[in-house]
Amino acid sequence: MTDAYVRAVEARRERSRRDLRGPYSALAAVARHELPVASRLRFASDDTADVRLEGLTNAVVVEATAAGFLVDGEPSAPRTLSAGRYALRLSHQNHPAVVVLDAESPRLREGAELRWYPVDPTLRIRTRLEPDGARQNIASTASGDRPATRVGWLRFAIGGVECRLLATRMLEPGFAADQLDVYFRDATTGQGSYEVGRYVTLEREGDDVVVDFNLAYNPSCALAPYYNCPIPPEENRLIVPVLAGEMSPFIGKPSDLVRAHD
């Protein structure tokens, strides 16, 4: 079972490595256009555009609503629209915006590399959720606070040290009603792992929940400045190092990446 688990995590990481060079990668992001509720933007390749994108295959009109978006007049949840060379990522987060992705962005050819700590099956932790239910605001990197529910607390131990983390459900379009996330910092933050913090989505197993730190990942803002990413709350700052999951990415020139592996 342990060997199969390690192989599954490694396969997931390999997919992430491949996707890093794909058209929907955060490295492809080239612009962010804020879109307050009830406002609209027309993306096109001609002079009629609010946002002109040369080579866009078809014009797209995006309007933000309180519940999501209208795309060419049709209701839409937050999603990514493909438009030839470009993709438009509709990001709501109660601070709507459209992130433009360019499949020809030179950053896709940079010497960027995703990195992870070795897989540690002991850091796939099964525990119980102690209910909370209070409302809270989560700070974010590119907007004001975002509303959320403090769903409950997780208690566990790492290296003999008792730990506690808060599980959160974001109250905004694009999040499933049953999705629970933990935004956390630990002793590796800024010292091997990304300086803002990392995220992990909880799994449910019967009455228990699983916190799999091997699946902890960086927000998109670790790779590009055009994203709006939750900042871990003060309650979720662990004093222990979590030596599992994603590390800070390597960002540099291709020649730097070659030297880093020498």
Tab-separated table of C-alpha atoms in Angstrom:
chain	number	residue	atom	x	y	z
A	1	MET	CA	0.000	0.000	0.000
A	2	THR	CA	2.823	2.423	0.913
A	3	ASP	CA	4.667	1.793	-2.366
A	4	ALA	CA	1.461	2.300	-4.366
A	5	TYR	CA	0.786	5.532	-2.478
A	6	VAL	CA	4.281	6.894	-3.180
A	7	ARG	CA	3.967	6.001	-6.867
A	8	ALA	CA	0.581	7.767	-7.073
A	9	VAL	CA	1.982	10.947	-5.520
A	10	GLU	CA	5.014	10.882	-7.816
A	11	ALA	CA	2.763	10.394	-10.869
A	12	ARG	CA	0.728	13.404	-9.795
A	13	ARG	CA	3.894	15.473	-9.527
A	14	GLU	CA	5.024	14.401	-12.981
A	15	ARG	CA	1.712	15.619	-14.424
A	16	SER	CA	2.279	18.966	-12.719
A	17	ARG	CA	5.745	19.186	-14.297
A	18	ARG	CA	4.261	18.619	-17.753
A	19	ASP	CA	1.425	21.094	-17.187
A	20	LEU	CA	3.933	23.793	-16.190
A	21	ARG	CA	4.755	24.286	-19.886
A	22	GLY	CA	1.147	24.108	-21.046
A	23	PRO	CA	-1.129	26.944	-22.203
A	24	TYR	CA	-3.050	27.031	-18.905
A	25	SER	CA	0.039	27.206	-16.717
A	26	ALA	CA	0.434	30.129	-14.331
A	27	LEU	CA	3.640	30.866	-16.270
A	28	ALA	CA	1.431	31.749	-19.264
A	29	ALA	CA	-0.334	34.554	-17.362
A	30	VAL	CA	0.434	37.967	-18.855
A	31	ALA	CA	-2.226	40.327	-17.436
A	32	ARG	CA	-4.985	40.707	-14.867
A	33	HIS	CA	-8.053	42.859	-15.582
A	34	GLU	CA	-10.229	43.734	-12.592
A	35	LEU	CA	-13.945	43.406	-13.304
A	36	PRO	CA	-16.214	44.763	-10.539
A	37	VAL	CA	-19.711	43.281	-10.282
A	38	ALA	CA	-22.062	44.661	-12.998
A	39	SER	CA	-19.166	45.822	-15.178
A	40	ARG	CA	-18.119	44.193	-18.436
A	41	LEU	CA	-15.113	43.900	-20.716
A	42	ARG	CA	-14.970	43.056	-24.400
A	43	PHE	CA	-11.905	41.038	-25.394
A	44	ALA	CA	-11.212	41.212	-29.130
A	45	SER	CA	-8.441	41.659	-31.696
A	46	ASP	CA	-9.777	44.896	-33.212
A	47	ASP	CA	-10.336	48.504	-32.193
A	48	THR	CA	-13.762	47.725	-30.685
A	49	ALA	CA	-12.089	45.902	-27.809
A	50	ASP	CA	-11.836	47.089	-24.231
A	51	VAL	CA	-8.913	44.686	-24.030
A	52	ARG	CA	-7.199	44.156	-27.371
A	53	LEU	CA	-5.462	40.824	-27.897
A	54	GLU	CA	-3.816	40.362	-31.266
A	55	GLY	CA	-4.700	37.001	-32.733
A	56	LEU	CA	-7.725	36.348	-30.525
A	57	THR	CA	-9.854	33.919	-32.537
A	58	ASN	CA	-13.214	35.393	-31.524
A	59	ALA	CA	-14.487	38.348	-29.514
A	60	VAL	CA	-15.662	37.554	-25.974
A	61	VAL	CA	-17.749	39.789	-23.706
A	62	VAL	CA	-17.415	39.034	-19.985
A	63	GLU	CA	-19.621	40.598	-17.317
A	64	ALA	CA	-19.249	39.978	-13.591
A	65	THR	CA	-22.279	39.202	-11.437
A	66	ALA	CA	-22.618	38.542	-7.723
A	67	ALA	CA	-23.042	34.832	-8.454
A	68	GLY	CA	-20.443	34.413	-11.191
A	69	PHE	CA	-20.161	35.743	-14.743
A	70	LEU	CA	-22.007	36.284	-17.987
A	71	VAL	CA	-20.045	35.197	-21.059
A	72	ASP	CA	-21.595	36.647	-24.215
A	73	GLY	CA	-24.817	36.986	-22.201
A	74	GLU	CA	-24.851	33.404	-20.897
A	75	PRO	CA	-24.408	32.611	-17.168
A	76	SER	CA	-21.072	31.033	-16.327
A	77	ALA	CA	-19.272	29.812	-13.259
A	78	PRO	CA	-15.613	30.765	-12.799
A	79	ARG	CA	-13.697	28.839	-15.475
A	80	THR	CA	-11.070	29.175	-18.185
A	81	LEU	CA	-12.166	30.056	-21.731
A	82	SER	CA	-10.019	28.945	-24.644
A	83	ALA	CA	-9.620	31.469	-27.466
A	84	GLY	CA	-6.861	30.288	-29.773
A	85	ARG	CA	-3.506	31.583	-28.643
A	86	TYR	CA	-5.102	33.015	-25.507
A	87	ALA	CA	-7.118	31.711	-22.607
A	88	LEU	CA	-9.246	33.854	-20.303
A	89	ARG	CA	-9.392	32.703	-16.704
A	90	LEU	CA	-12.557	33.981	-15.029
A	91	SER	CA	-11.640	34.437	-11.389
A	92	HIS	CA	-14.412	35.552	-9.018
A	93	GLN	CA	-13.327	35.399	-5.350
A	94	ASN	CA	-15.840	38.200	-4.583
A	95	HIS	CA	-13.314	40.483	-6.323
A	96	PRO	CA	-13.886	39.449	-9.954
A	97	ALA	CA	-11.148	39.642	-12.540
A	98	VAL	CA	-10.059	38.094	-15.817
A	99	VAL	CA	-6.534	36.720	-16.019
A	100	VAL	CA	-5.175	36.548	-19.574
A	101	LEU	CA	-3.022	33.529	-20.423
A	102	ASP	CA	-0.838	33.601	-23.539
A	103	ALA	CA	0.315	30.263	-24.998
A	104	GLU	CA	3.221	32.141	-26.600
A	105	SER	CA	4.386	33.847	-23.423
A	106	PRO	CA	8.200	33.807	-23.258
A	107	ARG	CA	7.941	32.806	-19.597
A	108	LEU	CA	6.899	29.324	-20.718
A	109	ARG	CA	10.433	28.940	-22.061
A	110	GLU	CA	12.144	30.172	-18.894
A	111	GLY	CA	14.138	27.891	-16.645
A	112	ALA	CA	11.349	27.400	-14.137
A	113	GLU	CA	11.018	24.147	-12.257
A	114	LEU	CA	8.596	22.796	-9.672
A	115	ARG	CA	10.165	21.172	-6.629
A	116	TRP	CA	8.864	18.939	-3.852
A	117	TYR	CA	10.035	17.391	-0.617
A	118	PRO	CA	10.414	13.583	-0.725
A	119	VAL	CA	7.124	11.736	-0.264
A	120	ASP	CA	6.581	10.880	3.410
A	121	PRO	CA	3.608	8.549	3.943
A	122	THR	CA	3.575	9.382	7.685
A	123	LEU	CA	2.513	12.917	6.777
A	124	ARG	CA	-0.761	11.666	5.318
A	125	ILE	CA	-2.647	12.229	8.551
A	126	ARG	CA	-6.110	10.943	9.402
A	127	THR	CA	-7.972	12.824	12.103
A	128	ARG	CA	-11.370	14.182	13.151
A	129	LEU	CA	-12.856	17.592	12.466
A	130	GLU	CA	-13.845	19.535	15.584
A	131	PRO	CA	-16.721	21.791	14.430
A	132	ASP	CA	-16.497	25.561	14.665
A	133	GLY	CA	-18.876	27.205	12.160
A	134	ALA	CA	-18.032	30.863	12.796
A	135	ARG	CA	-17.604	33.292	9.939
A	136	GLN	CA	-14.189	34.763	9.219
A	137	ASN	CA	-12.371	36.909	6.693
A	138	ILE	CA	-9.342	35.581	4.844
A	139	ALA	CA	-6.701	38.058	3.675
A	140	SER	CA	-5.651	37.753	0.044
A	141	THR	CA	-2.679	38.837	-2.038
A	142	ALA	CA	-4.481	41.019	-4.605
A	143	SER	CA	-7.738	42.132	-2.978
A	144	GLY	CA	-9.457	42.919	0.269
A	145	ASP	CA	-10.508	40.244	2.715
A	146	ARG	CA	-12.583	37.331	1.418
A	147	PRO	CA	-15.459	35.774	3.428
A	148	ALA	CA	-15.196	32.210	4.632
A	149	THR	CA	-16.551	29.778	7.200
A	150	ARG	CA	-14.339	28.349	9.924
A	151	VAL	CA	-15.635	24.820	9.406
A	152	GLY	CA	-13.578	23.151	12.114
A	153	TRP	CA	-10.268	22.333	13.762
A	154	LEU	CA	-7.853	19.506	13.084
A	155	ARG	CA	-5.606	18.168	15.839
A	156	PHE	CA	-2.629	15.904	15.152
A	157	ALA	CA	1.065	15.531	15.940
A	158	ILE	CA	4.185	15.959	13.792
A	159	GLY	CA	7.460	14.700	15.247
A	160	GLY	CA	5.848	14.430	18.650
A	161	VAL	CA	4.686	18.058	18.604
A	162	GLU	CA	0.955	18.675	18.987
A	163	CYS	CA	-0.452	20.743	16.105
A	164	ARG	CA	-3.768	22.386	15.344
A	165	LEU	CA	-5.030	23.769	12.035
A	166	LEU	CA	-8.242	25.457	10.966
A	167	ALA	CA	-10.200	24.057	8.010
A	168	THR	CA	-11.915	26.719	5.903
A	169	ARG	CA	-14.681	26.857	3.323
A	170	MET	CA	-14.524	29.914	1.087
A	171	LEU	CA	-17.882	31.638	0.564
A	172	GLU	CA	-17.584	32.639	-3.066
A	173	PRO	CA	-18.500	31.386	-6.529
A	174	GLY	CA	-16.271	28.639	-7.834
A	175	PHE	CA	-15.902	26.692	-4.593
A	176	ALA	CA	-17.882	23.486	-4.127
A	177	ALA	CA	-20.117	23.403	-1.050
A	178	ASP	CA	-18.208	20.414	0.334
A	179	GLN	CA	-14.686	21.668	-0.385
A	180	LEU	CA	-12.545	22.168	2.703
A	181	ASP	CA	-9.108	23.740	2.528
A	182	VAL	CA	-6.310	24.403	4.975
A	183	TYR	CA	-4.099	27.425	4.293
A	184	PHE	CA	-0.997	27.088	6.457
A	185	ARG	CA	2.508	28.244	7.235
A	186	ASP	CA	5.157	26.215	9.043
A	187	ALA	CA	8.842	26.327	9.966
A	188	THR	CA	9.842	25.790	6.309
A	189	THR	CA	7.908	28.839	5.069
A	190	GLY	CA	10.381	31.151	3.361
A	191	GLN	CA	13.095	28.607	4.206
A	192	GLY	CA	12.473	26.048	1.501
A	193	SER	CA	8.747	26.382	0.941
A	194	TYR	CA	6.883	29.356	-0.558
A	195	GLU	CA	6.994	32.523	1.547
A	196	VAL	CA	3.233	33.212	1.486
A	197	GLY	CA	2.376	29.703	2.652
A	198	ARG	CA	0.890	26.532	1.218
A	199	TYR	CA	-2.538	24.970	0.762
A	200	VAL	CA	-3.931	21.478	1.188
A	201	THR	CA	-7.445	20.290	0.342
A	202	LEU	CA	-8.920	17.852	2.831
A	203	GLU	CA	-10.130	14.395	1.889
A	204	ARG	CA	-13.055	12.700	3.658
A	205	GLU	CA	-12.952	9.075	4.765
A	206	GLY	CA	-16.173	8.226	6.551
A	207	ASP	CA	-16.380	10.342	9.699
A	208	ASP	CA	-12.685	11.212	9.468
A	209	VAL	CA	-10.781	13.694	7.362
A	210	VAL	CA	-7.322	13.266	5.859
A	211	VAL	CA	-4.713	16.021	5.783
A	212	ASP	CA	-2.222	14.826	3.180
A	213	PHE	CA	0.754	17.139	3.425
A	214	ASN	CA	2.410	15.309	0.527
A	215	LEU	CA	-0.264	16.991	-1.614
A	216	ALA	CA	0.344	20.467	-0.142
A	217	TYR	CA	0.739	22.901	-3.017
A	218	ASN	CA	1.724	26.474	-3.726
A	219	PRO	CA	-0.801	29.100	-4.802
A	220	SER	CA	-0.523	30.349	-8.391
A	221	CYS	CA	1.042	33.592	-7.162
A	222	ALA	CA	4.234	31.601	-6.513
A	223	LEU	CA	4.694	31.595	-10.295
A	224	ALA	CA	3.013	34.820	-11.486
A	225	PRO	CA	1.864	38.128	-9.959
A	226	TYR	CA	-1.556	38.116	-11.667
A	227	TYR	CA	-3.401	35.893	-9.196
A	228	ASN	CA	-5.338	36.581	-6.001
A	229	CYS	CA	-4.316	34.000	-3.407
A	230	PRO	CA	-5.537	33.467	0.181
A	231	ILE	CA	-3.019	34.268	2.893
A	232	PRO	CA	-2.919	31.729	5.747
A	233	PRO	CA	-4.547	33.095	8.913
A	234	GLU	CA	-2.579	33.535	12.124
A	235	GLU	CA	-4.239	30.430	13.602
A	236	ASN	CA	-2.572	28.286	10.945
A	237	ARG	CA	1.082	28.988	11.694
A	238	LEU	CA	2.816	25.787	12.795
A	239	ILE	CA	6.072	25.915	14.740
A	240	VAL	CA	7.224	22.582	13.290
A	241	PRO	CA	8.656	22.049	9.794
A	242	VAL	CA	6.332	20.217	7.403
A	243	LEU	CA	8.888	18.496	5.186
A	244	ALA	CA	6.333	17.299	2.661
A	245	GLY	CA	4.537	18.673	-0.362
A	246	GLU	CA	5.614	21.437	-2.689
A	247	MET	CA	8.686	23.566	-2.108
A	248	SER	CA	9.364	27.028	-3.528
A	249	PRO	CA	9.678	26.794	-7.319
A	250	PHE	CA	12.963	27.468	-9.043
A	251	ILE	CA	12.586	30.555	-11.240
A	252	GLY	CA	15.421	31.693	-13.496
A	253	LYS	CA	17.024	31.509	-16.903
A	254	PRO	CA	17.405	28.097	-18.611
A	255	SER	CA	21.169	28.352	-18.107
A	256	ASP	CA	20.607	28.866	-14.362
A	257	LEU	CA	18.490	25.727	-14.250
A	258	VAL	CA	21.262	23.690	-15.891
A	259	ARG	CA	23.801	24.971	-13.340
A	260	ALA	CA	21.393	24.202	-10.490
A	261	HIS	CA	21.462	20.535	-11.516
A	262	ASP	CA	25.264	20.358	-11.952
